[in-house]
Amino acid sequence: MTANDHPQGSPDSPTRPHTGRRRNEAAHQAILDAALHLLAESDGTPVTIDAIARTAGVGKQTVYRWWPSKGAVLLDALTDRADQDVPGPDTGTLRTDLRAFISTTFDSAQRGTTAPALRTLVREAARDPHLADLMQTFTAARRTALRDLLTRGRDRGELAEDTDLDLIVDQIYGVFWYRFLLGHAPLDATAADRLTESLVAGND
């Protein structure tokens, strides 16, 4: 029998599982998780590619295969966690979508390694220009996700055409960061409900 007797993918040839893809996906996620964990635990100590690779159980070249720098890894780690914890809801109703977005934003930022990682990033960004750029990119992405949600509401006629969407975004994240960093009031479901109502009640 020659190699051409059973072409790859024919019914008579065995199908090999894509174990390489699964290994790559597992390594990719392990690196993101390691980066977030190290950022949370760093207490001002610079997070290095070597430390990320070692914590993830991979070689340094594996990290560089997907990311050009430490900052790129940290940004992807934060974005990946935010995308998992705060998906962009689209139920067809602005009030429902906005309440879900705000409440999951409040809740997810206080979970596990996310809260200390964000606090470390904010603190260190004040003295590290690279982390400051990372912080700006991350917050811009979250602002865009929220603005897209508001745009859908405006397109459905639930907000006036001349509504300043960026101001609403500022109000929501202003409340979030003020309470998250200063801790003077809770970031809970009640706060999410009250903030939602204050923003949409006048548009009913």
mmCIF file of C-alpha atoms in Angstrom:
data_model
loop_
_atom_site.group_PDB
_atom_site.id
_atom_site.type_symbol
_atom_site.label_atom_id
_atom_site.label_comp_id
_atom_site.label_asym_id
_atom_site.label_seq_id
_atom_site.Cartn_x
_atom_site.Cartn_y
_atom_site.Cartn_z
ATOM 1 C CA MET A 1 0.000 0.000 0.000
ATOM 2 C CA THR A 2 1.326 3.401 -0.935
ATOM 3 C CA ALA A 3 0.858 6.697 0.854
ATOM 4 C CA ASN A 4 -1.750 7.612 -1.762
ATOM 5 C CA ASP A 5 -3.961 4.585 -1.156
ATOM 6 C CA HIS A 6 -5.712 6.320 1.737
ATOM 7 C CA PRO A 7 -5.561 10.122 1.344
ATOM 8 C CA GLN A 8 -5.501 12.132 4.533
ATOM 9 C CA GLY A 9 -9.012 12.785 5.712
ATOM 10 C CA SER A 10 -10.554 9.873 3.724
ATOM 11 C CA PRO A 11 -13.067 7.595 5.511
ATOM 12 C CA ASP A 12 -10.522 4.762 5.557
ATOM 13 C CA SER A 13 -7.760 6.727 7.273
ATOM 14 C CA PRO A 14 -7.678 7.307 11.040
ATOM 15 C CA THR A 15 -8.218 10.860 12.238
ATOM 16 C CA ARG A 16 -5.624 12.101 14.714
ATOM 17 C CA PRO A 17 -6.826 14.474 17.394
ATOM 18 C CA HIS A 18 -5.401 17.982 17.227
ATOM 19 C CA THR A 19 -3.410 17.577 20.418
ATOM 20 C CA GLY A 20 -0.969 20.271 19.332
ATOM 21 C CA ARG A 21 -3.729 22.847 19.143
ATOM 22 C CA ARG A 22 -5.014 21.885 22.588
ATOM 23 C CA ARG A 23 -1.507 22.137 24.025
ATOM 24 C CA ASN A 24 -1.053 25.561 22.450
ATOM 25 C CA GLU A 25 -4.372 26.804 23.825
ATOM 26 C CA ALA A 26 -3.524 25.468 27.290
ATOM 27 C CA ALA A 27 -0.063 27.072 27.227
ATOM 28 C CA HIS A 28 -1.514 30.367 25.965
ATOM 29 C CA GLN A 29 -4.046 30.495 28.806
ATOM 30 C CA ALA A 30 -1.447 29.405 31.365
ATOM 31 C CA ILE A 31 0.751 32.352 30.341
ATOM 32 C CA LEU A 32 -2.134 34.827 30.658
ATOM 33 C CA ASP A 33 -3.082 33.428 34.072
ATOM 34 C CA ALA A 34 0.539 33.543 35.225
ATOM 35 C CA ALA A 35 0.941 37.163 34.114
ATOM 36 C CA LEU A 36 -2.173 38.248 35.997
ATOM 37 C CA HIS A 37 -1.122 36.325 39.105
ATOM 38 C CA LEU A 38 2.364 37.834 39.098
ATOM 39 C CA LEU A 39 1.010 41.347 38.583
ATOM 40 C CA ALA A 40 -1.312 40.843 41.539
ATOM 41 C CA GLU A 41 1.501 39.559 43.753
ATOM 42 C CA SER A 42 4.272 41.866 42.546
ATOM 43 C CA ASP A 43 3.864 44.649 45.140
ATOM 44 C CA GLY A 44 5.887 46.972 42.951
ATOM 45 C CA THR A 45 8.462 44.406 41.835
ATOM 46 C CA PRO A 46 8.757 44.410 38.033
ATOM 47 C CA VAL A 47 7.114 41.431 36.362
ATOM 48 C CA THR A 48 9.525 39.840 33.875
ATOM 49 C CA ILE A 49 9.091 37.529 30.902
ATOM 50 C CA ASP A 50 11.309 34.999 32.693
ATOM 51 C CA ALA A 51 9.001 35.018 35.722
ATOM 52 C CA ILE A 52 5.879 34.694 33.561
ATOM 53 C CA ALA A 53 7.359 31.751 31.636
ATOM 54 C CA ARG A 54 8.550 30.034 34.815
ATOM 55 C CA THR A 55 5.173 30.442 36.554
ATOM 56 C CA ALA A 56 3.313 29.212 33.469
ATOM 57 C CA GLY A 57 5.618 26.201 33.136
ATOM 58 C CA VAL A 58 6.755 27.072 29.610
ATOM 59 C CA GLY A 59 9.944 28.230 27.943
ATOM 60 C CA LYS A 60 10.634 31.923 27.454
ATOM 61 C CA GLN A 61 10.555 31.487 23.689
ATOM 62 C CA THR A 62 7.002 30.178 23.970
ATOM 63 C CA VAL A 63 5.974 33.513 25.466
ATOM 64 C CA TYR A 64 7.806 35.458 22.756
ATOM 65 C CA ARG A 65 6.075 33.347 20.102
ATOM 66 C CA TRP A 66 2.810 35.151 20.890
ATOM 67 C CA TRP A 67 3.821 38.449 22.504
ATOM 68 C CA PRO A 68 6.617 40.902 21.674
ATOM 69 C CA SER A 69 6.996 42.272 25.200
ATOM 70 C CA LYS A 70 6.041 41.971 28.847
ATOM 71 C CA GLY A 71 3.563 44.817 28.485
ATOM 72 C CA ALA A 72 1.788 43.027 25.653
ATOM 73 C CA VAL A 73 1.390 39.917 27.826
ATOM 74 C CA LEU A 74 0.021 41.898 30.769
ATOM 75 C CA LEU A 75 -2.385 43.804 28.533
ATOM 76 C CA ASP A 76 -3.686 40.587 26.995
ATOM 77 C CA ALA A 77 -4.022 39.023 30.454
ATOM 78 C CA LEU A 78 -6.145 41.900 31.745
ATOM 79 C CA THR A 79 -8.194 42.085 28.550
ATOM 80 C CA ASP A 80 -8.762 38.325 28.510
ATOM 81 C CA ARG A 81 -10.006 38.378 32.108
ATOM 82 C CA ALA A 82 -12.246 41.388 31.430
ATOM 83 C CA ASP A 83 -13.697 39.778 28.300
ATOM 84 C CA GLN A 84 -14.451 36.593 30.245
ATOM 85 C CA ASP A 85 -15.963 38.339 33.265
ATOM 86 C CA VAL A 86 -17.717 41.271 31.558
ATOM 87 C CA PRO A 87 -19.163 40.167 28.217
ATOM 88 C CA GLY A 88 -21.056 42.745 26.169
ATOM 89 C CA PRO A 89 -24.731 41.893 26.785
ATOM 90 C CA ASP A 90 -27.215 42.484 23.974
ATOM 91 C CA THR A 91 -30.697 41.632 25.220
ATOM 92 C CA GLY A 92 -32.429 44.286 23.146
ATOM 93 C CA THR A 93 -33.112 46.582 26.097
ATOM 94 C CA LEU A 94 -30.718 49.320 27.205
ATOM 95 C CA ARG A 95 -31.686 49.205 30.878
ATOM 96 C CA THR A 96 -31.112 45.445 31.090
ATOM 97 C CA ASP A 97 -27.851 45.571 29.144
ATOM 98 C CA LEU A 98 -26.495 48.498 31.119
ATOM 99 C CA ARG A 99 -27.390 47.003 34.492
ATOM 100 C CA ALA A 100 -25.708 43.710 33.526
ATOM 101 C CA PHE A 101 -22.574 45.472 32.270
ATOM 102 C CA ILE A 102 -22.221 47.674 35.345
ATOM 103 C CA SER A 103 -22.929 44.918 37.868
ATOM 104 C CA THR A 104 -20.509 42.442 36.254
ATOM 105 C CA THR A 105 -17.870 45.169 36.002
ATOM 106 C CA PHE A 106 -18.257 45.945 39.701
ATOM 107 C CA ASP A 107 -18.260 42.279 40.686
ATOM 108 C CA SER A 108 -15.433 41.013 38.482
ATOM 109 C CA ALA A 109 -13.023 43.752 39.540
ATOM 110 C CA GLN A 110 -13.206 42.474 43.111
ATOM 111 C CA ARG A 111 -12.536 38.815 42.369
ATOM 112 C CA GLY A 112 -9.419 36.742 42.949
ATOM 113 C CA THR A 113 -6.295 38.196 41.426
ATOM 114 C CA THR A 114 -8.122 40.865 39.413
ATOM 115 C CA ALA A 115 -8.495 43.410 42.229
ATOM 116 C CA PRO A 116 -4.844 43.374 43.385
ATOM 117 C CA ALA A 117 -3.651 43.299 39.765
ATOM 118 C CA LEU A 118 -5.665 46.412 38.908
ATOM 119 C CA ARG A 119 -4.529 48.213 42.058
ATOM 120 C CA THR A 120 -0.897 47.353 41.341
ATOM 121 C CA LEU A 121 -1.253 48.523 37.754
ATOM 122 C CA VAL A 122 -2.780 51.858 38.794
ATOM 123 C CA ARG A 123 -0.115 52.431 41.452
ATOM 124 C CA GLU A 124 2.849 51.468 39.270
ATOM 125 C CA ALA A 125 1.538 53.318 36.204
ATOM 126 C CA ALA A 126 2.217 56.568 38.066
ATOM 127 C CA ARG A 127 5.978 55.921 37.836
ATOM 128 C CA ASP A 128 6.343 53.526 34.900
ATOM 129 C CA PRO A 129 5.553 55.030 31.457
ATOM 130 C CA HIS A 130 5.190 51.600 29.864
ATOM 131 C CA LEU A 131 2.611 50.515 32.427
ATOM 132 C CA ALA A 132 0.898 53.880 32.029
ATOM 133 C CA ASP A 133 0.517 53.174 28.304
ATOM 134 C CA LEU A 134 -0.756 49.691 29.117
ATOM 135 C CA MET A 135 -3.324 51.146 31.514
ATOM 136 C CA GLN A 136 -4.521 53.628 28.902
ATOM 137 C CA THR A 137 -4.911 50.917 26.284
ATOM 138 C CA PHE A 138 -6.792 48.630 28.669
ATOM 139 C CA THR A 139 -9.200 51.326 29.867
ATOM 140 C CA ALA A 140 -9.776 52.495 26.300
ATOM 141 C CA ALA A 141 -10.840 48.982 25.318
ATOM 142 C CA ARG A 142 -13.290 48.782 28.234
ATOM 143 C CA ARG A 143 -14.671 52.231 27.370
ATOM 144 C CA THR A 144 -15.222 51.109 23.777
ATOM 145 C CA ALA A 145 -17.157 48.025 24.909
ATOM 146 C CA LEU A 146 -19.418 50.191 27.067
ATOM 147 C CA ARG A 147 -19.838 52.840 24.390
ATOM 148 C CA ASP A 148 -20.871 50.173 21.861
ATOM 149 C CA LEU A 149 -23.591 49.060 24.277
ATOM 150 C CA LEU A 150 -24.855 52.634 24.619
ATOM 151 C CA THR A 151 -24.731 53.153 20.853
ATOM 152 C CA ARG A 152 -27.005 50.154 20.346
ATOM 153 C CA GLY A 153 -29.455 51.676 22.813
ATOM 154 C CA ARG A 154 -29.370 55.014 21.027
ATOM 155 C CA ASP A 155 -29.881 53.302 17.657
ATOM 156 C CA ARG A 156 -33.015 51.623 19.083
ATOM 157 C CA GLY A 157 -34.331 55.016 20.169
ATOM 158 C CA GLU A 158 -33.790 54.421 23.903
ATOM 159 C CA LEU A 159 -31.464 57.420 24.116
ATOM 160 C CA ALA A 160 -31.862 60.780 22.410
ATOM 161 C CA GLU A 161 -29.817 61.290 19.255
ATOM 162 C CA ASP A 162 -27.815 64.085 20.872
ATOM 163 C CA THR A 163 -26.977 62.090 24.015
ATOM 164 C CA ASP A 164 -23.327 62.496 25.013
ATOM 165 C CA LEU A 165 -22.315 58.835 25.192
ATOM 166 C CA ASP A 166 -18.767 59.594 26.279
ATOM 167 C CA LEU A 167 -20.074 61.525 29.264
ATOM 168 C CA ILE A 168 -22.194 58.532 30.303
ATOM 169 C CA VAL A 169 -19.108 56.313 29.989
ATOM 170 C CA ASP A 170 -17.192 58.780 32.172
ATOM 171 C CA GLN A 171 -19.950 58.718 34.786
ATOM 172 C CA ILE A 172 -20.012 54.935 34.971
ATOM 173 C CA TYR A 173 -16.270 54.430 35.118
ATOM 174 C CA GLY A 174 -15.882 57.487 37.318
ATOM 175 C CA VAL A 175 -18.067 55.834 39.948
ATOM 176 C CA PHE A 176 -16.255 52.553 39.456
ATOM 177 C CA TRP A 177 -12.676 53.834 39.828
ATOM 178 C CA TYR A 178 -13.538 56.261 42.627
ATOM 179 C CA ARG A 179 -15.112 53.551 44.750
ATOM 180 C CA PHE A 180 -12.623 50.868 43.696
ATOM 181 C CA LEU A 181 -9.556 52.889 44.614
ATOM 182 C CA LEU A 182 -10.830 54.801 47.650
ATOM 183 C CA GLY A 183 -13.204 52.185 49.032
ATOM 184 C CA HIS A 184 -15.498 54.788 50.570
ATOM 185 C CA ALA A 185 -18.648 53.009 49.323
ATOM 186 C CA PRO A 186 -19.452 49.531 48.036
ATOM 187 C CA LEU A 187 -19.391 48.298 44.468
ATOM 188 C CA ASP A 188 -22.368 45.999 44.791
ATOM 189 C CA ALA A 189 -25.639 45.130 43.041
ATOM 190 C CA THR A 190 -27.464 47.967 44.778
ATOM 191 C CA ALA A 191 -24.929 50.502 43.541
ATOM 192 C CA ALA A 192 -25.169 49.052 40.016
ATOM 193 C CA ASP A 193 -28.986 49.307 40.063
ATOM 194 C CA ARG A 194 -28.981 52.877 41.349
ATOM 195 C CA LEU A 195 -26.377 53.999 38.839
ATOM 196 C CA THR A 196 -28.269 52.371 35.970
ATOM 197 C CA GLU A 197 -31.537 54.032 36.955
ATOM 198 C CA SER A 198 -29.886 57.426 37.317
ATOM 199 C CA LEU A 199 -28.634 57.191 33.737
ATOM 200 C CA VAL A 200 -31.657 55.778 31.920
ATOM 201 C CA ALA A 201 -34.658 56.990 33.931
ATOM 202 C CA GLY A 202 -34.815 60.314 32.113
ATOM 203 C CA ASN A 203 -34.980 58.568 28.745
ATOM 204 C CA ASP A 204 -38.066 56.419 29.412
#
